[in-house]
mmCIF file with all atom_site columns, N, CA and C and ligand atoms in Angstrom:
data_model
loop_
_atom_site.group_PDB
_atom_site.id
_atom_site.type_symbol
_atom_site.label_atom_id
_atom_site.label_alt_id
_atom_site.label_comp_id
_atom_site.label_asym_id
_atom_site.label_entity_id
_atom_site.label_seq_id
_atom_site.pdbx_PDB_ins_code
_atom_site.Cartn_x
_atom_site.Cartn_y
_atom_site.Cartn_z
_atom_site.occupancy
_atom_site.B_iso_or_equiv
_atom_site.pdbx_formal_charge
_atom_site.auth_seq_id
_atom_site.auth_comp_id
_atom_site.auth_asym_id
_atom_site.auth_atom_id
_atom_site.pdbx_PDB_model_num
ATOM   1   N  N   . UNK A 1 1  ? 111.917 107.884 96.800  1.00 67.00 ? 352 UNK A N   1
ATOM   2   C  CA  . UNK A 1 1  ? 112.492 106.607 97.218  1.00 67.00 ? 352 UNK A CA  1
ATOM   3   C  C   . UNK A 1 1  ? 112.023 105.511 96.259  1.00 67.00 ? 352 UNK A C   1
ATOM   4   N  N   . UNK A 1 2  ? 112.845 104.566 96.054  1.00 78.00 ? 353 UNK A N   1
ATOM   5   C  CA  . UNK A 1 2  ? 112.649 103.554 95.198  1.00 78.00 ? 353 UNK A CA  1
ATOM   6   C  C   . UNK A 1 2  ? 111.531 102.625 95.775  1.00 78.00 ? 353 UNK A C   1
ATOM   7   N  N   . UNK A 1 3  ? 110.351 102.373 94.676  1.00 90.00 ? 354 UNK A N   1
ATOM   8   C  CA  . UNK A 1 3  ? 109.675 101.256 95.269  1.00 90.00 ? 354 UNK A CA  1
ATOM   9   C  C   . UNK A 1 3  ? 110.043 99.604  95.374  1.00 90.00 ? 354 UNK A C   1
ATOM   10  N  N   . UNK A 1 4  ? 110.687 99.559  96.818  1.00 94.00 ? 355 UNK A N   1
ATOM   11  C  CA  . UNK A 1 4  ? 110.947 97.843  97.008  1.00 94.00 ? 355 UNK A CA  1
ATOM   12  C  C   . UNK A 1 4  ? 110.543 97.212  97.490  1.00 94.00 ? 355 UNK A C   1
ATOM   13  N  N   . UNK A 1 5  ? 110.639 95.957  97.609  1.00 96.00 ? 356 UNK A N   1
ATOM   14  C  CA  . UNK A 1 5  ? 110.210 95.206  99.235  1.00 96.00 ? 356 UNK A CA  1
ATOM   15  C  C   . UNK A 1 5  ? 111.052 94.175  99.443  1.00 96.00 ? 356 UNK A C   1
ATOM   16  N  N   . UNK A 1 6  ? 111.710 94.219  100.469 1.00 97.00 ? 357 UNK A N   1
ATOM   17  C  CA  . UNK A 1 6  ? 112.471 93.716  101.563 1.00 97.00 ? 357 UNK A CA  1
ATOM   18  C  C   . UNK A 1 6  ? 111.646 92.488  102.232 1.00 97.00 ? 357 UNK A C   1
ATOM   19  N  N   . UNK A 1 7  ? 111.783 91.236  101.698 1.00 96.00 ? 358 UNK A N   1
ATOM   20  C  CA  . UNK A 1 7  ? 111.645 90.331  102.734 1.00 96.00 ? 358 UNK A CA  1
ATOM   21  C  C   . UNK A 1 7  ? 112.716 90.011  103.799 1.00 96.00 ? 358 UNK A C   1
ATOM   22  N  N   . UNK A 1 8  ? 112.607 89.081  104.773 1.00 97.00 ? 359 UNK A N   1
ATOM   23  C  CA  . UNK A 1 8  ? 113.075 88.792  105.478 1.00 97.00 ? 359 UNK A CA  1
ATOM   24  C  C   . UNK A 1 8  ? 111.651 87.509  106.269 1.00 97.00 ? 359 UNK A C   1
ATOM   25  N  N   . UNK A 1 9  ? 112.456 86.301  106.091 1.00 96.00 ? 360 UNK A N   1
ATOM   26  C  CA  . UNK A 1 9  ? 112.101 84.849  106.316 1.00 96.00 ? 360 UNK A CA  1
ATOM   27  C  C   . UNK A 1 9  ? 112.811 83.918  107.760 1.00 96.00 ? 360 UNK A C   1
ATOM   28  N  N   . UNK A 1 10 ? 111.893 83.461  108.121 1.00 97.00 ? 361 UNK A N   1
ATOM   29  C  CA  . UNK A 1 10 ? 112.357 82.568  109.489 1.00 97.00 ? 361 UNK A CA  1
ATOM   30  C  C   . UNK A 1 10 ? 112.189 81.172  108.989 1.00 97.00 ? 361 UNK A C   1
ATOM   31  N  N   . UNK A 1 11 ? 111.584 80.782  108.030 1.00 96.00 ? 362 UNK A N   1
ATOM   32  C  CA  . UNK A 1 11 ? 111.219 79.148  107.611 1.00 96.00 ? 362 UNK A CA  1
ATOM   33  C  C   . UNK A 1 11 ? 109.762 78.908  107.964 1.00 96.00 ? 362 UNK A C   1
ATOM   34  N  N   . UNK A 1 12 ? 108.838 79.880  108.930 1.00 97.00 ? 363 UNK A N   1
ATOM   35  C  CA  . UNK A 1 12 ? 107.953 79.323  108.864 1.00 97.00 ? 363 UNK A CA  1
ATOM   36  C  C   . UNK A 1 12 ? 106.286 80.649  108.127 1.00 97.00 ? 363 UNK A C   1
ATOM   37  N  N   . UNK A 1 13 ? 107.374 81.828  108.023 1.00 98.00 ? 364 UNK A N   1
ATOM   38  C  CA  . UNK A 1 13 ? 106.877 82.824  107.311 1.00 98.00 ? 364 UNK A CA  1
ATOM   39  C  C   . UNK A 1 13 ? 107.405 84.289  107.030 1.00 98.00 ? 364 UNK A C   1
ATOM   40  N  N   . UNK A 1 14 ? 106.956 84.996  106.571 1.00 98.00 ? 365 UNK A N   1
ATOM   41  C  CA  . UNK A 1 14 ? 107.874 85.744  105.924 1.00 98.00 ? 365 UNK A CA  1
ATOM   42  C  C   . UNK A 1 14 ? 107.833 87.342  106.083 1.00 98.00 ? 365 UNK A C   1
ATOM   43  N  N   . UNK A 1 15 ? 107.912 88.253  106.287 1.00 98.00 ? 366 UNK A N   1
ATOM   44  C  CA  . UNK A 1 15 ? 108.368 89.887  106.292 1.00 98.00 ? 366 UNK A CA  1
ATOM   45  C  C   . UNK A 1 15 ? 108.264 90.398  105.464 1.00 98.00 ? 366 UNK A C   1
ATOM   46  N  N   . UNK A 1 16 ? 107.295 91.121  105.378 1.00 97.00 ? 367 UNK A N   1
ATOM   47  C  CA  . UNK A 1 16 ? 107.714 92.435  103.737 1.00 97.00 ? 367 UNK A CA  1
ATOM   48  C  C   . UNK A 1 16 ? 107.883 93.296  104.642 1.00 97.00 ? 367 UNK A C   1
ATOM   49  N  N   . UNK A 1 17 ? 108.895 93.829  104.050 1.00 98.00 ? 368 UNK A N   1
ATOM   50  C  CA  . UNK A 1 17 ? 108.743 95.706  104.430 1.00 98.00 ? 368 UNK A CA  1
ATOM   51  C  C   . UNK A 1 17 ? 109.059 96.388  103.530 1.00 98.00 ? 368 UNK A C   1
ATOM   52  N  N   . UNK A 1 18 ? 108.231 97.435  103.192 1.00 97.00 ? 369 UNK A N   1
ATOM   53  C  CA  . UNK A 1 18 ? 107.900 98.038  102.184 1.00 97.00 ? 369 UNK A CA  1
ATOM   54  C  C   . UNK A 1 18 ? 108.499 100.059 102.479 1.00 97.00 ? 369 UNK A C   1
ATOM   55  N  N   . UNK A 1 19 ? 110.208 99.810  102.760 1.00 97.00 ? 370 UNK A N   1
ATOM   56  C  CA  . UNK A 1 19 ? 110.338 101.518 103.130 1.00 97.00 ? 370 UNK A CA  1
ATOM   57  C  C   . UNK A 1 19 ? 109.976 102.737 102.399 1.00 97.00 ? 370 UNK A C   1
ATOM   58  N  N   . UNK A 1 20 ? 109.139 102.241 101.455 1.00 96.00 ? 371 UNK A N   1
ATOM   59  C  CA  . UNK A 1 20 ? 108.871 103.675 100.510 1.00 96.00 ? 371 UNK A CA  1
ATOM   60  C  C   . UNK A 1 20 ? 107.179 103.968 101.182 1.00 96.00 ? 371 UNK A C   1
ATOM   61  N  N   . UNK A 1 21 ? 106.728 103.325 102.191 1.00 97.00 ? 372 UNK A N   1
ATOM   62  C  CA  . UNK A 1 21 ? 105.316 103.289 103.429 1.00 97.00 ? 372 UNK A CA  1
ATOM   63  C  C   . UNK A 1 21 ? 105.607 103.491 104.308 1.00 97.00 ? 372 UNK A C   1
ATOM   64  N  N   . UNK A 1 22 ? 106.706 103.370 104.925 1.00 97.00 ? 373 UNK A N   1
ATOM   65  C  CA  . UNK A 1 22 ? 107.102 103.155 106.474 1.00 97.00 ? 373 UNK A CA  1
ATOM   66  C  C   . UNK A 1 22 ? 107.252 104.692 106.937 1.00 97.00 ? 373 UNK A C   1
ATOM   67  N  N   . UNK A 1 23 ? 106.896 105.184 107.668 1.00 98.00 ? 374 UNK A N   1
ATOM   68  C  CA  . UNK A 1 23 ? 106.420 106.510 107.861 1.00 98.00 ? 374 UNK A CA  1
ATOM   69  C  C   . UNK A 1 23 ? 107.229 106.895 109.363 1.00 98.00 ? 374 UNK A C   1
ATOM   70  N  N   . UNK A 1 24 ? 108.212 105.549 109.558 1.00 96.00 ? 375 UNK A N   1
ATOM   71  C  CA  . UNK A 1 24 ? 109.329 105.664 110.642 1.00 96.00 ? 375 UNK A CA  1
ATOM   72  C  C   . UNK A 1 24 ? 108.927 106.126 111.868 1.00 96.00 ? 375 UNK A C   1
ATOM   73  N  N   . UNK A 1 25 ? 107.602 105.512 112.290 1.00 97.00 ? 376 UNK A N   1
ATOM   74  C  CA  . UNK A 1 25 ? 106.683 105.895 113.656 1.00 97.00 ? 376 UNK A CA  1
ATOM   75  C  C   . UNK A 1 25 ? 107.579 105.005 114.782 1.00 97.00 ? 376 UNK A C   1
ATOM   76  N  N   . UNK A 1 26 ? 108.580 104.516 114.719 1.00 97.00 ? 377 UNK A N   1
ATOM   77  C  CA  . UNK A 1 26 ? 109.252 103.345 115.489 1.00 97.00 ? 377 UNK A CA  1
ATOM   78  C  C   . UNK A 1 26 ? 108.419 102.409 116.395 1.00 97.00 ? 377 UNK A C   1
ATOM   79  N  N   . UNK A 1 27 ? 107.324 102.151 116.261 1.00 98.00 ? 378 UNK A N   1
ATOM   80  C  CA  . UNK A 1 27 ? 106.482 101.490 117.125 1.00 98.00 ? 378 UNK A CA  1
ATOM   81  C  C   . UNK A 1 27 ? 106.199 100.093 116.701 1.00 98.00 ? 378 UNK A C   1
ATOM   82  N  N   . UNK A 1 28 ? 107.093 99.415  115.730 1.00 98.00 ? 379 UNK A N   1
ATOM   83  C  CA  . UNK A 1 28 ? 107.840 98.046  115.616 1.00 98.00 ? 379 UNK A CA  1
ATOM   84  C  C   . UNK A 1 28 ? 108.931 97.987  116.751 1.00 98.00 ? 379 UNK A C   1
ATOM   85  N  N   . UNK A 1 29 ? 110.111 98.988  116.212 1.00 98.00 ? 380 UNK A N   1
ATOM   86  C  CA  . UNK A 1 29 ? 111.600 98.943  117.180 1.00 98.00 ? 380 UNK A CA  1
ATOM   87  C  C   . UNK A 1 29 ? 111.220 98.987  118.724 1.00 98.00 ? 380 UNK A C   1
ATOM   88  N  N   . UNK A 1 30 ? 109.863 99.567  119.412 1.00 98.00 ? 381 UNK A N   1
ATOM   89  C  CA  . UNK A 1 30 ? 109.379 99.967  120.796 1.00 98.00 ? 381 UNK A CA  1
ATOM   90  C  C   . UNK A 1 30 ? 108.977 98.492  121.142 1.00 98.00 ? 381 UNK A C   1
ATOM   91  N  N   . UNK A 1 31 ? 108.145 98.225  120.225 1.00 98.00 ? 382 UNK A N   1
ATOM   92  C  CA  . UNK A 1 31 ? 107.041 96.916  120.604 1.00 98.00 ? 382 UNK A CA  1
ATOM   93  C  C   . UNK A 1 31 ? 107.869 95.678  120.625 1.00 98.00 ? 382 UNK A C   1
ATOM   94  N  N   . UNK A 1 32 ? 109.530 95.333  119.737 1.00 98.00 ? 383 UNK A N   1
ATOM   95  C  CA  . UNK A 1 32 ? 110.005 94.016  119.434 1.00 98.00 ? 383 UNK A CA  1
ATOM   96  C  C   . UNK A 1 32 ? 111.483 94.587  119.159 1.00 98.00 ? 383 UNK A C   1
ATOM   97  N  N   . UNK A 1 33 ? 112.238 95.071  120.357 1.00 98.00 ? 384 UNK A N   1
ATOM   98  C  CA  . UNK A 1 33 ? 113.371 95.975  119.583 1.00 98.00 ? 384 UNK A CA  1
ATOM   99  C  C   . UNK A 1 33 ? 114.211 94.397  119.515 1.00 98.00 ? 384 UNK A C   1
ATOM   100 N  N   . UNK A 1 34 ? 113.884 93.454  119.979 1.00 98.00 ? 385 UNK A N   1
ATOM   101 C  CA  . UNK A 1 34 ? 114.980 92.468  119.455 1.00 98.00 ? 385 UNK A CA  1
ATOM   102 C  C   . UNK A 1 34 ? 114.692 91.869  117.895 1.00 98.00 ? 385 UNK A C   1
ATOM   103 N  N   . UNK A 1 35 ? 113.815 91.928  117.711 1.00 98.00 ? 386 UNK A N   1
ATOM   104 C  CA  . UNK A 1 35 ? 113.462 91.727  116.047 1.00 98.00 ? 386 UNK A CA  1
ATOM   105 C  C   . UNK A 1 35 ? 114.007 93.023  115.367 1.00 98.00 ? 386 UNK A C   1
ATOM   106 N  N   . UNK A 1 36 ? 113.277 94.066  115.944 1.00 98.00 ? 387 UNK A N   1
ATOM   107 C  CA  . UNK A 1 36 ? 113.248 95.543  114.483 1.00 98.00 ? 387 UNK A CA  1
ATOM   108 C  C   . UNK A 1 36 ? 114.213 96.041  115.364 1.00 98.00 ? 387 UNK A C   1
ATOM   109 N  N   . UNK A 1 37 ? 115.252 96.264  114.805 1.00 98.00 ? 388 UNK A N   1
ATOM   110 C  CA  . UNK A 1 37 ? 116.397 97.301  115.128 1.00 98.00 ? 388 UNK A CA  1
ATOM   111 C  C   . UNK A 1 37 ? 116.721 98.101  114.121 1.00 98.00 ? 388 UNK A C   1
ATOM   112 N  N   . UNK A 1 38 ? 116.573 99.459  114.031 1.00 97.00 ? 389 UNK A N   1
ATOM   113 C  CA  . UNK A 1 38 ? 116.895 100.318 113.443 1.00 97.00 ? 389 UNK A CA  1
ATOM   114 C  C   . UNK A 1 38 ? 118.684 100.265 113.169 1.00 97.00 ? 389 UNK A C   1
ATOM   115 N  N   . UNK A 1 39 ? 119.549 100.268 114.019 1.00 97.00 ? 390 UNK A N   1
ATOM   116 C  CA  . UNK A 1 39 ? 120.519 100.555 114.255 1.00 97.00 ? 390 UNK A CA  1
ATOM   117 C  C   . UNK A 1 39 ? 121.496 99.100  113.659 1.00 97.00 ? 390 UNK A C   1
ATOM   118 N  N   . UNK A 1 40 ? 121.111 98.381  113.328 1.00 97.00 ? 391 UNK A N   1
ATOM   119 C  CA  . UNK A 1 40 ? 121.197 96.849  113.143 1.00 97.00 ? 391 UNK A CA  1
ATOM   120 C  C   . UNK A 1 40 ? 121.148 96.501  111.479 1.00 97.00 ? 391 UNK A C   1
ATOM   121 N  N   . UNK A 1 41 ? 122.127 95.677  111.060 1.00 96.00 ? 392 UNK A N   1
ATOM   122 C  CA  . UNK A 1 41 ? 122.172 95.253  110.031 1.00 96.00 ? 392 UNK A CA  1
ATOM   123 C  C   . UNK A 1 41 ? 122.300 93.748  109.383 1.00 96.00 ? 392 UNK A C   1
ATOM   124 N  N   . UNK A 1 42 ? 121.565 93.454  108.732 1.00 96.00 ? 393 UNK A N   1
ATOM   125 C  CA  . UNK A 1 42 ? 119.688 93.812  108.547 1.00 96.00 ? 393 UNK A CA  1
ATOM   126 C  C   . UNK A 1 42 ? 119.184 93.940  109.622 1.00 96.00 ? 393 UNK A C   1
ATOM   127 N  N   . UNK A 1 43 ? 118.014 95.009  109.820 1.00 98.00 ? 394 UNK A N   1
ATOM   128 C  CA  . UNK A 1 43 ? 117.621 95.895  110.489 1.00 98.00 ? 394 UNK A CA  1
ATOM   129 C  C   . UNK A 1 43 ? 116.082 94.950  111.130 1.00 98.00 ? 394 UNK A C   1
ATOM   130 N  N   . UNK A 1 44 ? 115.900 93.853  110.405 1.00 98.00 ? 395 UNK A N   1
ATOM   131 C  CA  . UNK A 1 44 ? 115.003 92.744  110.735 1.00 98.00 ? 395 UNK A CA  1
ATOM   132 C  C   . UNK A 1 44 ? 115.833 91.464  111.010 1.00 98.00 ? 395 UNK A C   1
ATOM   133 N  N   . UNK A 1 45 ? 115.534 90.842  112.315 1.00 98.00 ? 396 UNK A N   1
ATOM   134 C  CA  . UNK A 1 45 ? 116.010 89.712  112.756 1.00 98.00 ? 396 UNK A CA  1
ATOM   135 C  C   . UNK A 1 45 ? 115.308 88.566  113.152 1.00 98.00 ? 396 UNK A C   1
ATOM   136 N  N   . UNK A 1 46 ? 114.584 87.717  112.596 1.00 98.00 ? 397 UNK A N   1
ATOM   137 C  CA  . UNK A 1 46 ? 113.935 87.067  112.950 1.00 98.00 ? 397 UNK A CA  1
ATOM   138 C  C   . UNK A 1 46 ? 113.670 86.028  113.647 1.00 98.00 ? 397 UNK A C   1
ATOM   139 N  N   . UNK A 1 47 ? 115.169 85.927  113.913 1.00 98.00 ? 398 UNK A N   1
ATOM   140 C  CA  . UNK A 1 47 ? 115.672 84.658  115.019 1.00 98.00 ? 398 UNK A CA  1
ATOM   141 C  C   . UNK A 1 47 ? 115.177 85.078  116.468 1.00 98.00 ? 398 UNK A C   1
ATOM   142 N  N   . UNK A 1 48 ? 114.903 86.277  117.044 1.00 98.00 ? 399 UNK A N   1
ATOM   143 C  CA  . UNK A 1 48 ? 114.730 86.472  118.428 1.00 98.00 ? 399 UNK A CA  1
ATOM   144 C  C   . UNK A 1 48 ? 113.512 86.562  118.993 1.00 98.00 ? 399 UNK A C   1
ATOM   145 N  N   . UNK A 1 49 ? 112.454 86.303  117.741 1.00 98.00 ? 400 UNK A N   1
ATOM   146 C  CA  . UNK A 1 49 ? 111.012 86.075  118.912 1.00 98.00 ? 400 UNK A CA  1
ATOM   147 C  C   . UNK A 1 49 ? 110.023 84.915  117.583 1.00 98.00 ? 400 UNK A C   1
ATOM   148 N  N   . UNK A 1 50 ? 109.372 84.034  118.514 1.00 98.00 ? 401 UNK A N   1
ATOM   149 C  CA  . UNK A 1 50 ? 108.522 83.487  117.683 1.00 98.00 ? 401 UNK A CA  1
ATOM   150 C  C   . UNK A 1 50 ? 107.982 84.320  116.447 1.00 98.00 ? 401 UNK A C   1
ATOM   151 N  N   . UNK A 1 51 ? 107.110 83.342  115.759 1.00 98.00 ? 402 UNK A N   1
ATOM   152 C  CA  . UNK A 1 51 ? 106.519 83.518  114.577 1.00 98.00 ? 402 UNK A CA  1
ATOM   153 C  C   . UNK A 1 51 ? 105.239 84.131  115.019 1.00 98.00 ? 402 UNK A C   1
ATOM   154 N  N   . UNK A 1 52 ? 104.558 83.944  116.257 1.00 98.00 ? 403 UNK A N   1
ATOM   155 C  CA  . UNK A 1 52 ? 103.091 84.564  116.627 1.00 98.00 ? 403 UNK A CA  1
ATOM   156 C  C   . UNK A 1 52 ? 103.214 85.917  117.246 1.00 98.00 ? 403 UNK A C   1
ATOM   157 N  N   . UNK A 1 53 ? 104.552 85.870  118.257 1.00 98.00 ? 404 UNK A N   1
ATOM   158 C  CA  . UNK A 1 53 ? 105.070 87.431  118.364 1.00 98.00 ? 404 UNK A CA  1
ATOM   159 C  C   . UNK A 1 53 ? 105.613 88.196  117.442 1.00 98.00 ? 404 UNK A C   1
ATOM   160 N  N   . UNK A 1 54 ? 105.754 87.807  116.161 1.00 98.00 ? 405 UNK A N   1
ATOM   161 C  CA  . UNK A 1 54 ? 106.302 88.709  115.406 1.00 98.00 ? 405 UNK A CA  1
ATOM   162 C  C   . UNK A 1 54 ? 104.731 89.295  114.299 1.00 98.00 ? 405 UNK A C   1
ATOM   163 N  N   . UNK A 1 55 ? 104.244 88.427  114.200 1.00 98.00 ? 406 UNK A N   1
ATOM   164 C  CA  . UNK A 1 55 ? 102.836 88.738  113.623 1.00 98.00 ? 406 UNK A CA  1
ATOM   165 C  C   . UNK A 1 55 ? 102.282 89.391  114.269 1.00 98.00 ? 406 UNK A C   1
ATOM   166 N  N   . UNK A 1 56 ? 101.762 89.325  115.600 1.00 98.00 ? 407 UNK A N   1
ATOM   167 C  CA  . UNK A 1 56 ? 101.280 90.151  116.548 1.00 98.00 ? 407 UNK A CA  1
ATOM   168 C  C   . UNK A 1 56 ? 101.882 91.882  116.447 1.00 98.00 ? 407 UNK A C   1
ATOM   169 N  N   . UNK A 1 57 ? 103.478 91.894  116.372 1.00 98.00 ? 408 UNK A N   1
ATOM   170 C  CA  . UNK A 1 57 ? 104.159 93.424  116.668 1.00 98.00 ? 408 UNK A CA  1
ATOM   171 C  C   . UNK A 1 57 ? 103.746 93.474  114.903 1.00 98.00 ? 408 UNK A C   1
ATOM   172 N  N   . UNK A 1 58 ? 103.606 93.066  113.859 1.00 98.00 ? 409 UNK A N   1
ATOM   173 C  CA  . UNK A 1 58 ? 103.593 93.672  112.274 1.00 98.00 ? 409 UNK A CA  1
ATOM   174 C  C   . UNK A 1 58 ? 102.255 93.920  112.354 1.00 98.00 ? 409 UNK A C   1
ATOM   175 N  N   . UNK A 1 59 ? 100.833 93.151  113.148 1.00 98.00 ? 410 UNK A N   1
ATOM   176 C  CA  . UNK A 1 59 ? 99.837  93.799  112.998 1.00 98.00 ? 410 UNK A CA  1
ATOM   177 C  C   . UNK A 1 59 ? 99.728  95.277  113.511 1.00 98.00 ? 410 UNK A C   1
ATOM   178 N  N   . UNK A 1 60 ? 100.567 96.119  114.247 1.00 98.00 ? 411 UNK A N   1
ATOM   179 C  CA  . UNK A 1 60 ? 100.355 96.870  115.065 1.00 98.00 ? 411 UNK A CA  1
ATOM   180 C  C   . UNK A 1 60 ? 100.911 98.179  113.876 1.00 98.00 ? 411 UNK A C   1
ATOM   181 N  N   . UNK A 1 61 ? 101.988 97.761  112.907 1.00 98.00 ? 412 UNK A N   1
ATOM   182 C  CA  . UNK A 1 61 ? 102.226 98.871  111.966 1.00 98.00 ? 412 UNK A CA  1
ATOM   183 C  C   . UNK A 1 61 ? 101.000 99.600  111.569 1.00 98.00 ? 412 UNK A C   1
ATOM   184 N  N   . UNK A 1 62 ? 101.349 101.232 111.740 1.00 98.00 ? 413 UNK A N   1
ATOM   185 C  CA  . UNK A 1 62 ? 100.594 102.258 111.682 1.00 98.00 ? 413 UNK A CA  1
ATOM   186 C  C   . UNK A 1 62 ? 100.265 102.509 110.021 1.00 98.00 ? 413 UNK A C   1
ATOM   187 N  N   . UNK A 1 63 ? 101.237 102.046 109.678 1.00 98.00 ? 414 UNK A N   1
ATOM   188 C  CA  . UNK A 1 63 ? 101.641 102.531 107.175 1.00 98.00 ? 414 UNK A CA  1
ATOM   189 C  C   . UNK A 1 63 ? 101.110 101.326 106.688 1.00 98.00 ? 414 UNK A C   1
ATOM   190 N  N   . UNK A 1 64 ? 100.957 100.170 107.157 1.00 98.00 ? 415 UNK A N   1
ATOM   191 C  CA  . UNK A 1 64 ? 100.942 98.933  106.482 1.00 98.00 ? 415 UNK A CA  1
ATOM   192 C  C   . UNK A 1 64 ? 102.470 98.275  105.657 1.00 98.00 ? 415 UNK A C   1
ATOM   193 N  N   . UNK A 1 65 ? 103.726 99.040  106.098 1.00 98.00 ? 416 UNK A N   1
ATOM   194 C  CA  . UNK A 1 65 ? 105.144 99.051  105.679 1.00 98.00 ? 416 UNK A CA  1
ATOM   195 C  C   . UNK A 1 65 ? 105.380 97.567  105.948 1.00 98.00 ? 416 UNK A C   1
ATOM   196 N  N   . UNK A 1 66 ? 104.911 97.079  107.194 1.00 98.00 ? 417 UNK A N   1
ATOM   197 C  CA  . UNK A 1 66 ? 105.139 95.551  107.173 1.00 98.00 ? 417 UNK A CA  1
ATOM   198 C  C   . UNK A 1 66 ? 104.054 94.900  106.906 1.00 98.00 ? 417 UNK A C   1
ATOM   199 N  N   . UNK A 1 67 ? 104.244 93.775  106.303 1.00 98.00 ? 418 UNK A N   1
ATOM   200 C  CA  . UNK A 1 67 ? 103.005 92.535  106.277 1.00 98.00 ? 418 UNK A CA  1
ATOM   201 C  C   . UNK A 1 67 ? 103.547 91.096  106.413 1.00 98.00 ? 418 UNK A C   1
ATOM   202 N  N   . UNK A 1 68 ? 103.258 90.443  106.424 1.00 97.00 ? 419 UNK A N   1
ATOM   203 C  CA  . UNK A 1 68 ? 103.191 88.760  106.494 1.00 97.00 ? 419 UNK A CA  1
ATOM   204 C  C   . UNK A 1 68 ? 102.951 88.192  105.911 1.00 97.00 ? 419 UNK A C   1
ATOM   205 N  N   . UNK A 1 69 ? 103.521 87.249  105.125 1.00 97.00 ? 420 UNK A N   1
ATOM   206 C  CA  . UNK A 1 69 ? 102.814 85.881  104.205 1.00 97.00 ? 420 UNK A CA  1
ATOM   207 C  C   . UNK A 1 69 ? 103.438 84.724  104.866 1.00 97.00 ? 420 UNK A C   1
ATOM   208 N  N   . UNK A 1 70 ? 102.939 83.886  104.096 1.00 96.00 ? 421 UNK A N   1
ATOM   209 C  CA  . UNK A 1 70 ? 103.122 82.446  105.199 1.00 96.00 ? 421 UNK A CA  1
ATOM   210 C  C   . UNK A 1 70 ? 104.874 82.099  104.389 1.00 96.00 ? 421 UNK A C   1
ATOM   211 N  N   . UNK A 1 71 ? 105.639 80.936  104.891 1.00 91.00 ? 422 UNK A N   1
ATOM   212 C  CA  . UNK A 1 71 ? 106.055 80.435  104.008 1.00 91.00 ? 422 UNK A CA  1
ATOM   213 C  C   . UNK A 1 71 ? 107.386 81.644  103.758 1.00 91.00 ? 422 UNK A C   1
ATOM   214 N  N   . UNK A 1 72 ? 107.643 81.380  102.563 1.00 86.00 ? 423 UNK A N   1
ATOM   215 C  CA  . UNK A 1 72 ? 108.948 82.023  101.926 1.00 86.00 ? 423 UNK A CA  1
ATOM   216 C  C   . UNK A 1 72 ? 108.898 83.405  101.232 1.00 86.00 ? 423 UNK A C   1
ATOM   217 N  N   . UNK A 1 73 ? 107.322 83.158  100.873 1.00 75.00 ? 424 UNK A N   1
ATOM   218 C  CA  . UNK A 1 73 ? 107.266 84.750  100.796 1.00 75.00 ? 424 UNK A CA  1
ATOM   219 C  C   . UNK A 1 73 ? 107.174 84.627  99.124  1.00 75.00 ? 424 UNK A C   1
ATOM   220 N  N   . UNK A 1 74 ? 107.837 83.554  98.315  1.00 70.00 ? 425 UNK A N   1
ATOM   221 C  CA  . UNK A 1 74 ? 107.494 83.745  96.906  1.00 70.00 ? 425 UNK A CA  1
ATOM   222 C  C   . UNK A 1 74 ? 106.768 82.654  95.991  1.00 70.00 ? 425 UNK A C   1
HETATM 223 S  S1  . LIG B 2 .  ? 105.851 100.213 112.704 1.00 51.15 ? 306 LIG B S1  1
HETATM 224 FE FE1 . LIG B 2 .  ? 105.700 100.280 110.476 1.00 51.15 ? 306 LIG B FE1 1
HETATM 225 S  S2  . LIG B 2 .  ? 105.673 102.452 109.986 1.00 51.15 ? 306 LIG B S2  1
HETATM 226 FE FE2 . LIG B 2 .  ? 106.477 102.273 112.046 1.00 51.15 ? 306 LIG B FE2 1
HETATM 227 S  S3  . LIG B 2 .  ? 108.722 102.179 111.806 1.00 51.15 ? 306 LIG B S3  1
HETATM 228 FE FE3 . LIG B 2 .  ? 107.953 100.057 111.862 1.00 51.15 ? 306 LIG B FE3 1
HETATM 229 S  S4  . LIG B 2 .  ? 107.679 99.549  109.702 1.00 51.15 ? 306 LIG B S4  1
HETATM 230 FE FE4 . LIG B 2 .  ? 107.805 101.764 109.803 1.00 51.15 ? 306 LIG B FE4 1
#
């Protein structure tokens, strides 16, 4: 798989996901299925839960596939 990373931004911080880590344990999609939807395109939505609930469900990644930076991300 190609090494990429996928942001995805709300305005007040930002999403990596990194699918060449993501080890597809679905326990983002379990913990925040209105953010992480597998089935969904883009498959990250960041409009449906705060910025502290969404940090909270990316600390919980098992691969480190997601992370957080503040801001825009670049
Ligand atoms: S929690 Fe992390 S490893 Fe699991 S599916 Fe989501 S991004 Fe992939």
């Amino acid at each position: 798989m190609p090494v990429t990373t996928h942001h995805y931004n709300n305005g007040e911080i930002t999403i990596l996901w990194q699918p060449h880590i993501c080890i597809h344990s679905g326990i983002c999609a379990r913990g925040l299925h209105q953010v992480f939807d597998p089935a969904r395109r883009p498959w990250i939505d960041m409009s449906h839960a705060d910025s502290n609930t969404i940090r909270e469900q990316v600390k919980k990644c098992p691969s480190g596939a997601l992370s957080i930076v503040p801001g825009d991300g670049e």
